[in-house]
Amino acid sequence: MAMSKKGKPTMVFFNVKQQYCDSEKQLAKLSSGWASLLLNGNIQVQNFPVSTNRAIFMVQDGSLSFEVKNFLLKQKEVESVSIDQQTWDESGEASVPGQDKGKKKAKEGSKKKGNDLKKVLCVD
């Protein structure tokens, strides 16, 4: 997916946890610091605060947007990152639009129970 964005401007949206940021001034300080760190890594971004805990990094070369995503997810203050309507939470797990997390966990739980039953019954 990164290569399909090569040379195209891409917006990387991110949310900061409420406990670290309760004003646009704090968000601007955090995000500008991250933009400077990215620039030191030779990735240039434009910083656009959206609300008290949400901002956008505009990346001119979209192939670098996933490096920006990975950088942001390593920051303890970041709650989630979104690129092209795909969202990653702080654990780095992607969520699919329209999929309920509760349903996903229930499916995983039922798979696990089925696997345990197969072990007990010695069935493959």
Coordinates of N, CA and C in Angstrom, one line a residue, residues 2-54:
A2 N 2.0 1.2 0.7 CA 2.9 2.4 0.7 C 3.4 2.8 -0.6
M3 N 3.7 1.8 -1.5 CA 4.2 2.1 -2.8 C 3.1 2.7 -3.7
S4 N 1.9 2.4 -3.5 CA 0.8 3.0 -4.3 C 0.6 4.5 -4.0
K5 N 1.2 4.9 -2.9 CA 1.1 6.3 -2.5 C 2.3 7.1 -2.8
K6 N 3.3 6.5 -3.5 CA 4.6 7.2 -3.7 C 4.4 8.4 -4.5
G7 N 4.9 9.5 -4.0 CA 4.8 10.8 -4.7 C 3.5 11.5 -4.5
K8 N 2.5 10.9 -3.9 CA 1.2 11.6 -3.7 C 1.1 12.1 -2.3
P9 N 0.6 13.3 -2.1 CA 0.4 13.8 -0.7 C -0.6 13.0 0.0
T10 N -0.3 12.7 1.3 CA -1.2 11.9 2.1 C -1.4 12.5 3.5
M11 N -2.6 12.4 4.0 CA -2.9 13.0 5.3 C -2.9 11.8 6.3
V12 N -2.1 12.0 7.4 CA -2.1 11.1 8.5 C -2.7 11.7 9.7
F13 N -3.9 11.2 10.1 CA -4.7 11.8 11.2 C -4.2 11.0 12.5
F14 N -4.1 11.7 13.6 CA -3.8 11.1 14.8 C -4.6 11.7 16.0
N15 N -4.9 10.9 17.0 CA -5.5 11.3 18.2 C -4.6 11.2 19.4
V16 N -4.5 12.2 20.2 CA -3.7 12.2 21.4 C -4.6 11.9 22.6
K17 N -4.1 11.0 23.5 CA -4.8 10.7 24.7 C -5.2 11.9 25.5
Q18 N -6.4 12.0 26.0 CA -6.9 13.1 26.7 C -6.0 13.5 27.9
Q19 N -5.5 12.6 28.6 CA -4.7 12.9 29.8 C -3.4 13.7 29.5
Y20 N -2.9 13.6 28.2 CA -1.7 14.3 27.8 C -2.0 15.6 27.1
C21 N -3.2 15.8 26.8 CA -3.5 17.0 26.0 C -4.9 17.5 26.2
D22 N -5.1 18.6 26.8 CA -6.4 19.1 27.0 C -6.6 20.5 26.4
S23 N -5.7 20.9 25.6 CA -5.8 22.2 24.9 C -5.1 22.2 23.6
E24 N -5.5 23.0 22.7 CA -4.8 23.1 21.4 C -3.4 23.5 21.5
K25 N -3.1 24.3 22.5 CA -1.7 24.8 22.7 C -0.8 23.6 23.1
Q26 N -1.3 22.7 24.0 CA -0.5 21.5 24.3 C -0.4 20.6 23.1
L27 N -1.4 20.4 22.3 CA -1.4 19.6 21.1 C -0.3 20.2 20.1
A28 N -0.3 21.5 20.0 CA 0.6 22.1 19.1 C 2.1 21.9 19.5
K29 N 2.3 21.9 20.8 CA 3.6 21.7 21.4 C 4.1 20.2 21.1
L30 N 3.2 19.3 21.4 CA 3.5 17.9 21.2 C 3.7 17.6 19.7
S31 N 2.8 18.0 18.8 CA 2.9 17.7 17.4 C 4.0 18.4 16.7
S32 N 4.4 19.6 17.1 CA 5.5 20.2 16.5 C 6.8 19.6 16.9
G33 N 6.9 19.1 18.2 CA 8.0 18.3 18.6 C 8.2 17.0 17.8
W34 N 7.1 16.4 17.5 CA 7.2 15.1 16.7 C 7.5 15.4 15.3
A35 N 7.0 16.6 14.8 CA 7.4 17.0 13.4 C 8.9 17.2 13.3
S36 N 9.5 17.8 14.3 CA 10.9 18.1 14.4 C 11.7 16.8 14.4
L37 N 11.2 15.8 15.2 CA 11.9 14.5 15.3 C 11.8 13.8 13.9
L38 N 10.7 13.9 13.3 CA 10.5 13.3 11.9 C 11.5 13.9 10.9
L39 N 11.6 15.3 11.0 CA 12.5 16.0 10.1 C 13.9 15.6 10.3
N40 N 14.3 15.3 11.6 CA 15.6 14.8 11.9 C 15.9 13.5 11.2
G41 N 14.8 12.7 11.0 CA 14.8 11.4 10.4 C 14.6 11.5 8.9
N42 N 14.7 12.8 8.3 CA 14.5 13.1 6.9 C 13.1 12.8 6.4
I43 N 12.1 13.0 7.2 CA 10.7 12.9 6.8 C 10.1 14.3 7.1
Q44 N 9.7 15.0 6.1 CA 9.1 16.3 6.3 C 7.6 16.2 6.3
V45 N 7.0 16.8 7.4 CA 5.5 16.8 7.5 C 5.1 18.2 7.8
Q46 N 3.8 18.5 7.4 CA 3.2 19.7 7.7 C 2.2 19.4 8.8
N47 N 2.1 20.2 9.8 CA 1.4 20.0 11.0 C 0.1 20.8 11.0
F48 N -1.1 20.2 11.1 CA -2.4 20.9 11.2 C -3.2 20.4 12.4
P49 N -3.3 21.2 13.5 CA -4.2 20.8 14.6 C -5.6 20.9 14.1
V50 N -6.4 19.9 14.6 CA -7.8 19.9 14.2 C -8.7 20.2 15.4
S51 N -8.4 19.7 16.5 CA -9.2 20.0 17.8 C -8.2 19.9 18.9
T52 N -8.7 19.8 20.2 CA -7.8 19.8 21.3 C -7.0 18.5 21.4
N53 N -7.4 17.4 20.8 CA -6.6 16.2 20.9 C -6.5 15.5 19.5
R54 N -6.7 16.2 18.4 CA -6.7 15.5 17.1 C -5.9 16.5 16.1

